[in-house]
N, CA and C of each residue as an Amber inpcrd file, in Angstrom:
protein
   393
 -98.1540000  60.3910000-165.4900000 -98.0350000  61.4970000-164.8020000
 -99.1310000  61.3750000-163.1150000-100.1940000  61.3810000-163.7790000
-101.2040000  61.4750000-162.1780000-100.8780000  60.6210000-161.5860000
-100.8390000  59.1760000-161.8650000-100.9610000  58.1750000-161.1630000
 -99.2790000  58.3080000-160.3070000 -98.3210000  58.9610000-160.6600000
 -97.2540000  59.0250000-160.0440000 -97.4030000  59.8510000-159.0950000
 -98.1990000  61.4100000-159.1420000 -98.5780000  62.0320000-157.9670000
 -99.4110000  61.4500000-157.2820000-100.4910000  60.8600000-157.6630000
-101.4390000  60.1470000-156.6910000-100.6190000  59.1460000-155.5900000
 -99.3280000  58.7110000-156.0740000 -98.7400000  57.5480000-155.3160000
 -97.6740000  58.2450000-153.9470000 -97.4030000  59.7320000-154.7640000
 -96.5290000  60.3260000-153.9360000 -97.4650000  61.0990000-152.8280000
 -98.5590000  61.6520000-153.0070000 -99.3190000  62.1080000-152.2920000
-100.4110000  61.5510000-151.1710000-100.6880000  60.2980000-151.7320000
-101.7830000  59.4780000-151.4170000-101.4770000  58.0390000-150.5340000
-100.6180000  57.6550000-151.6830000-100.4410000  56.2540000-151.1960000
 -99.1620000  56.0140000-150.0110000 -98.3190000  56.8370000-150.3160000
 -97.0810000  56.8230000-149.5760000 -97.5290000  57.2580000-147.9930000
 -98.1060000  58.3690000-147.7450000 -98.6670000  58.9950000-146.6620000
 -99.3570000  58.0220000-145.8260000-100.4640000  57.0520000-146.5050000
-101.3510000  56.3510000-146.1280000-100.5700000  55.1780000-145.5760000
 -99.3390000  54.7870000-146.3250000 -98.4700000  53.5670000-145.7560000
 -97.6570000  53.7150000-144.7370000 -97.1640000  55.0380000-144.3780000
 -96.4640000  56.0120000-143.5180000 -97.2250000  55.4440000-142.3280000
 -98.3790000  55.8860000-142.2140000 -99.5980000  56.0340000-141.0190000
 -99.6190000  54.2290000-140.5310000 -99.7070000  53.5230000-141.5900000
-100.1360000  51.9000000-141.2960000 -98.8250000  51.8230000-140.3830000
 -97.3510000  51.8160000-141.0960000 -96.4200000  51.4350000-140.5270000
 -96.4000000  51.7630000-139.2500000 -96.5510000  53.5480000-138.7870000
 -96.2460000  54.1290000-137.4590000 -97.1760000  53.3750000-136.5000000
 -98.6170000  53.4000000-136.9980000 -99.2720000  52.6430000-135.9270000
 -98.9990000  51.0450000-135.8700000 -98.7440000  50.2110000-136.8030000
 -98.0250000  48.9630000-136.3530000 -96.9150000  49.0170000-135.4140000
 -95.8430000  49.9050000-135.8720000 -95.0220000  49.6370000-134.7640000
 -94.9550000  50.4090000-133.5170000 -96.1580000  51.4550000-133.3770000
 -96.3980000  52.0300000-131.9150000 -97.1660000  51.0890000-131.5010000
 -97.9530000  50.2240000-132.1220000 -98.6520000  48.8940000-131.2630000
 -97.6670000  48.0170000-130.5580000 -96.6540000  47.7580000-131.4160000
 -95.8040000  46.8320000-130.8330000 -94.7990000  47.4640000-129.7090000
 -94.2240000  48.6460000-130.1540000 -93.4950000  49.0950000-129.2430000
 -93.2550000  50.2850000-128.1840000 -94.7790000  50.6130000-128.5760000
 -95.1970000  52.0230000-127.6260000 -95.6530000  53.2080000-128.8200000
 -96.5150000  53.9550000-127.8800000 -96.1290000  55.3990000-129.0630000
 -95.0460000  56.1660000-128.6650000 -94.8080000  56.3420000-127.3310000
 -93.2990000  57.3150000-127.0230000 -92.0170000  56.6980000-127.9020000
 -91.8100000  55.5090000-127.7660000 -90.3920000  54.9820000-128.3110000
 -90.6710000  55.1820000-129.5470000 -91.9390000  54.9120000-130.4650000
 -91.8240000  54.9940000-131.9060000 -91.8830000  56.3540000-132.0510000
 -92.2290000  57.4530000-131.5620000 -91.9780000  59.4870000-131.7450000
 -90.3200000  59.2500000-131.6530000 -90.2230000  58.7590000-130.7160000
 -88.6220000  58.9120000-130.3070000 -87.5530000  58.7710000-131.5230000
 -88.3270000  57.2230000-131.9690000 -87.2550000  56.2550000-132.9740000
 -87.5160000  57.1970000-134.1950000 -88.6240000  57.7150000-134.5250000
 -88.9780000  58.5730000-135.7670000 -88.1130000  59.9960000-135.5440000
 -87.7860000  60.6050000-134.7760000 -87.1220000  61.5790000-134.3270000
 -85.6380000  61.6820000-134.2320000 -85.4120000  60.2640000-133.7610000
 -83.8580000  59.9720000-133.8860000 -83.4520000  59.8170000-135.4040000
 -84.2380000  59.1740000-136.2960000 -83.5720000  58.8260000-137.5530000
 -83.6580000  60.1950000-138.3930000 -84.6670000  60.8610000-137.8550000
 -84.5810000  62.2720000-138.3480000 -83.2970000  63.1930000-138.1060000
 -83.0240000  63.0380000-137.1250000 -81.9890000  63.9490000-136.7020000
 -80.3990000  63.3290000-137.3470000 -80.7020000  62.0190000-137.1070000
 -79.3260000  61.3410000-137.6570000 -79.2630000  61.4120000-139.0770000
 -80.4010000  61.2850000-139.8290000 -80.3230000  61.3400000-141.1630000
 -79.8870000  62.7670000-141.5410000 -80.3550000  63.5670000-140.9460000
 -79.9860000  65.2630000-141.3740000 -78.6790000  65.4820000-141.0160000
 -78.1380000  64.8800000-139.9160000 -76.2840000  65.2870000-139.7280000
 -75.8840000  64.3490000-140.6800000 -76.4890000  63.2010000-140.9900000
 -75.5230000  62.1430000-142.3040000 -75.5650000  63.3280000-143.6320000
 -76.9690000  63.6170000-143.8870000 -77.0650000  64.2790000-145.0230000
 -76.0630000  65.5990000-145.3140000 -76.1620000  66.1660000-144.1020000
 -75.2840000  67.5920000-143.6870000 -73.7970000  67.4900000-144.3600000
 -73.1390000  66.1730000-143.7560000 -71.7210000  65.5720000-143.7300000
 -71.7390000  65.2070000-144.9900000 -72.4770000  64.5870000-145.6700000
 -72.2080000  64.1920000-146.7100000 -72.4800000  65.2370000-148.0230000
 -73.6010000  65.8950000-147.6740000 -73.3690000  67.2620000-148.5710000
 -72.2610000  68.0450000-148.7800000 -71.7740000  68.3970000-147.7140000
 -70.3140000  69.3470000-147.5700000 -69.4190000  68.5830000-148.1770000
 -69.4580000  67.3950000-147.8460000 -68.2880000  66.6560000-148.5170000
 -68.1610000  66.7960000-150.3190000 -69.4860000  66.8510000-150.7520000
 -69.7650000  66.8230000-152.1870000 -69.3270000  68.3500000-152.4800000
 -70.1210000  69.1120000-151.8530000 -70.0420000  70.7110000-151.9680000
 -68.0380000  70.8250000-152.2380000 -67.3190000  70.3700000-151.5980000
 -65.8010000  70.4990000-151.6640000 -65.0340000  69.6790000-152.6910000
 -66.0560000  68.5210000-153.3390000 -65.6110000  67.9970000-154.5130000
 -65.9780000  68.8270000-155.7000000 -67.1030000  69.5050000-155.7650000
 -67.7260000  70.4020000-156.5700000 -66.6140000  71.1580000-156.9250000
 -66.2110000  72.2100000-155.6220000 -65.1000000  73.0400000-155.7020000
 -63.9540000  72.9650000-156.4960000 -63.1930000  71.8060000-155.9660000
 -62.0620000  71.0270000-156.3930000 -61.9990000  70.8380000-157.7150000
 -63.4100000  70.5190000-158.5980000 -63.3390000  69.9850000-159.6630000
 -63.7630000  71.4070000-160.6870000 -64.1930000  72.5120000-160.0020000
 -64.2590000  73.5570000-160.8060000 -63.1490000  74.1990000-160.5320000
 -62.2820000  74.2080000-159.7970000 -60.9540000  74.9030000-159.5450000
 -60.2910000  74.4410000-160.6220000 -60.1400000  73.0540000-160.7030000
 -59.1830000  72.5550000-161.9130000 -59.6450000  72.5010000-163.2710000
 -61.1280000  72.7900000-163.3130000 -61.6300000  73.3240000-164.8080000
 -62.3860000  71.9060000-165.4260000 -62.4230000  71.1320000-164.1820000
 -63.3550000  69.7570000-164.7790000 -64.7810000  70.5200000-164.5590000
 -65.8730000  69.5770000-165.3020000 -66.9500000  69.7820000-164.8000000
 -67.6190000  68.9100000-163.8150000 -68.1360000  68.7220000-162.7230000
 -68.7500000  68.2750000-161.5930000 -69.7600000  67.3840000-162.0410000
 -70.0480000  66.7790000-163.0590000 -71.4300000  66.1640000-163.5160000
 -71.6540000  65.2280000-162.0610000 -70.9280000  64.1570000-162.1710000
 -71.1360000  63.0700000-160.9570000 -71.1530000  63.7480000-159.5150000
 -70.7260000  64.7480000-159.5290000 -71.2590000  65.1560000-157.8820000
 -72.2690000  66.1820000-157.9790000 -72.2230000  66.8350000-158.9790000
 -73.9900000  67.7350000-159.0160000 -74.9070000  66.5960000-158.9230000
 -74.9860000  65.0960000-159.5310000 -76.0560000  64.2720000-159.1420000
 -76.0360000  63.6560000-157.9130000 -74.8400000  63.6450000-157.3530000
 -74.5090000  63.3140000-155.9160000 -75.5890000  64.0880000-154.9330000
 -75.1440000  65.3180000-155.2400000 -75.7610000  66.6760000-154.4300000
 -77.1330000  66.5800000-154.6730000 -77.7050000  66.3890000-155.5870000
 -79.0830000  66.1090000-155.9380000 -79.5110000  64.9910000-155.0580000
 -78.9600000  63.6510000-155.2350000 -79.7800000  62.8200000-154.4100000
 -79.4290000  62.8510000-153.2360000 -78.2880000  63.6040000-152.7730000
 -78.2540000  63.9340000-151.0630000 -79.4840000  64.7570000-150.5560000
 -79.7460000  65.5730000-151.4570000 -80.6380000  66.3880000-151.1550000
 -81.9840000  65.9250000-150.9780000 -82.3200000  65.2880000-151.9930000
 -83.5450000  64.3880000-151.9900000 -83.5210000  63.0810000-150.6510000
 -82.4830000  62.8100000-150.4020000 -82.4070000  62.0490000-149.1900000
 -82.6500000  62.8770000-147.9810000 -82.1970000  63.7250000-148.0170000
 -82.5200000  64.6800000-146.8120000 -83.6480000  65.1420000-146.5770000
 -84.8490000  65.4000000-147.7990000 -85.9760000  65.7140000-147.7130000
 -87.1050000  64.2870000-147.3870000 -86.3230000  63.5000000-147.7610000
 -86.9020000  62.1660000-147.5300000 -86.8260000  61.8510000-146.0080000
 -85.8060000  62.0830000-145.4770000 -85.4630000  61.5120000-144.0020000
 -86.1230000  62.6900000-143.0410000 -86.5180000  63.8960000-143.1660000
 -86.8310000  64.9870000-142.8490000 -88.3440000  64.9690000-142.7070000
 -89.1000000  63.8300000-143.5230000 -90.3910000  63.5920000-143.5040000
 -90.4900000  62.3770000-142.3140000 -91.3200000  62.4800000-141.8280000
 -91.7730000  61.3650000-140.6430000 -92.0660000  60.5000000-141.2950000
 -91.7190000  59.3440000-140.3790000 -92.1650000  57.8650000-140.8980000
 -91.0290000  56.8150000-141.3960000 -91.0120000  55.8920000-141.0440000
 -90.0620000  54.6400000-141.4940000 -89.4200000  54.3530000-142.7350000
 -90.8720000  54.1620000-143.6230000 -90.6340000  54.2260000-144.9020000
 -89.3810000  55.2260000-145.7450000 -90.3160000  56.7260000-145.5730000
 -89.1990000  57.2770000-145.9640000 -87.8070000  57.5560000-145.5900000
 -87.6730000  57.2640000-144.1920000 -86.5550000  56.9750000-143.7710000
 -85.3580000  55.6990000-144.0630000 -86.5060000  54.7000000-144.5740000
 -85.3430000  53.9680000-145.0050000 -84.8380000  54.0590000-146.4530000
 -85.9500000  54.8960000-147.2820000 -85.4510000  55.2190000-148.5010000
 -84.5140000  56.4370000-148.8800000 -84.5270000  57.4370000-147.7360000
 -83.4800000  57.9760000-147.3670000 -82.2610000  57.6070000-147.1410000
 -82.1240000  56.7380000-146.2150000 -81.0670000  56.2680000-145.9790000
 -80.4280000  55.3280000-147.1520000 -81.0610000  54.6930000-147.9070000
 -80.8680000  54.0850000-148.7860000 -80.0930000  54.8790000-150.2610000
 -80.7070000  56.0560000-150.5430000 -79.7090000  57.1140000-151.0110000
 -78.8320000  57.5320000-150.6200000 -78.5740000  57.8670000-149.0550000
 -77.7760000  58.3350000-148.4940000 -76.3990000  57.4420000-148.9130000
 -76.4470000  56.3040000-148.5230000 -75.2090000  55.3210000-148.4040000
 -74.8410000  54.9920000-149.8940000 -73.4320000  55.2250000-149.7080000
 -72.7990000  55.4520000-151.2700000 -72.9290000  54.4660000-152.2380000
 -72.9160000  53.0230000-151.5420000 -72.8760000  52.2520000-152.3860000
 -74.1390000  51.9780000-153.1310000 -75.6460000  52.0650000-152.3350000
 -77.0190000  52.0440000-153.1670000 -77.4490000  53.5140000-153.5920000
 -76.5290000  54.5960000-153.3520000 -76.8360000  55.7240000-154.0520000
 -76.2200000  55.5000000-155.7080000 -75.1720000  54.9230000-155.6720000
 -74.7020000  54.8370000-157.1620000 -75.6070000  53.4970000-157.8110000
 -76.5500000  53.1960000-157.4410000 -77.7590000  52.4780000-158.1540000
 -78.8330000  53.4340000-158.4520000 -79.1880000  54.4560000-157.6610000
 -80.0830000  55.6930000-157.9530000 -79.2600000  56.5770000-159.2070000
 -77.8740000  56.6810000-159.0600000 -77.2830000  57.5830000-159.6620000
 -77.2360000  57.1030000-161.0480000 -77.0250000  55.8810000-161.4270000
 -77.3840000  54.9510000-162.8030000 -78.4830000  55.1710000-163.2380000
 -79.6310000  55.0400000-162.5310000 -81.0410000  55.1940000-163.2760000
 -81.2130000  56.6930000-163.4660000 -80.9110000  57.6570000-162.6260000
 -80.9740000  59.0430000-162.7600000 -80.2770000  59.3160000-164.2830000
 -79.0600000  58.5270000-164.3110000 -78.3700000  58.7630000-165.7040000
 -78.5970000  58.6090000-166.7600000 -79.5560000  57.2800000-166.7020000
 -80.4560000  56.5790000-167.7320000 -81.6560000  57.8450000-168.2460000
 -81.7760000  58.1940000-167.2330000 -83.3300000  58.8370000-167.4470000
 -82.8990000  60.3890000-168.0280000 -81.8930000  61.0530000-167.6270000
 -81.4590000  62.0750000-168.4750000 -80.8870000  61.8720000-169.8870000
 -80.3210000  60.5970000-170.0890000 -80.1380000  60.2570000-171.4600000
 -81.3180000  60.3620000-172.2420000 -82.5200000  59.3950000-171.5930000
 -83.2000000  59.6230000-172.4460000 -84.2370000  60.5060000-172.6800000
 -84.3320000  61.7380000-171.6330000 -84.8440000  62.8020000-171.7380000
 -84.3230000  63.7850000-172.8220000 -82.7660000  63.6130000-172.9160000
 -82.3730000  64.1700000-174.0430000 -82.3730000  63.7050000-175.2680000
 -82.4910000  62.1850000-175.2770000 -82.6720000  61.7300000-176.7110000
 -84.1980000  62.3760000-177.2090000 -84.8880000  62.3890000-176.4080000
 -86.1980000  62.7340000-176.7960000 -86.7850000  63.6600000-175.8570000
 -86.8350000  65.0250000-176.0730000 -86.7560000  66.0560000-175.6700000
 -88.1390000  66.8680000-176.0220000 -89.0950000  66.2100000-176.5180000
 -90.5410000  66.7790000-176.7790000 -91.1690000  66.8410000-175.3290000
 -91.8170000  68.0130000-175.5580000 -92.5860000  68.7340000-174.0840000
 -94.1000000  68.2240000-174.8890000 -95.1120000  67.3840000-173.6670000
 -96.4800000  67.0510000-174.1340000 -97.3210000  68.0590000-172.9160000
 -97.7770000  68.8390000-173.7480000 -98.9170000  69.3690000-172.5600000
-100.1030000  68.8700000-173.0830000-101.0690000  68.7630000-171.9740000
-102.4870000  67.8800000-172.0900000-103.1700000  68.9380000-171.3640000
-104.3110000  69.4120000-172.0820000-105.4590000  70.0500000-171.5910000
-106.4840000  69.4000000-171.1810000-107.0170000  69.4890000-170.0090000
-108.0030000  68.9950000-169.4130000-109.0770000  69.9070000-169.7160000
-110.5860000  69.2690000-169.9210000-111.5660000  70.0810000-169.8560000
-113.0260000  69.4600000-169.5400000
């Protein structure tokens, strides 16, 4: 778990800085900043549109008495995609767009479903104390 958190909070930002500096060296500082802002705005808009569509499907399923399990997974993934798109950087933007696109989101959904099944089959919680 520590390795995953280290990756999330240390390695990814360093990689983002490297990519931003590299792109800035090629196309310039202002175009790089503009591109980052543009991808954040476009991604937030796309995430909002898809989030509203999923919300409507959830309401329809609930009104018909069906459990909206797939739609809830879509909503979770769209939320995560929106968060990564609002994080400045090209790598997180690429990841966010991959999660937002329905074709690639299905891959993430399959992986998440598999993880949920594993957690359900092995519901043990392990707490480790470090002294």
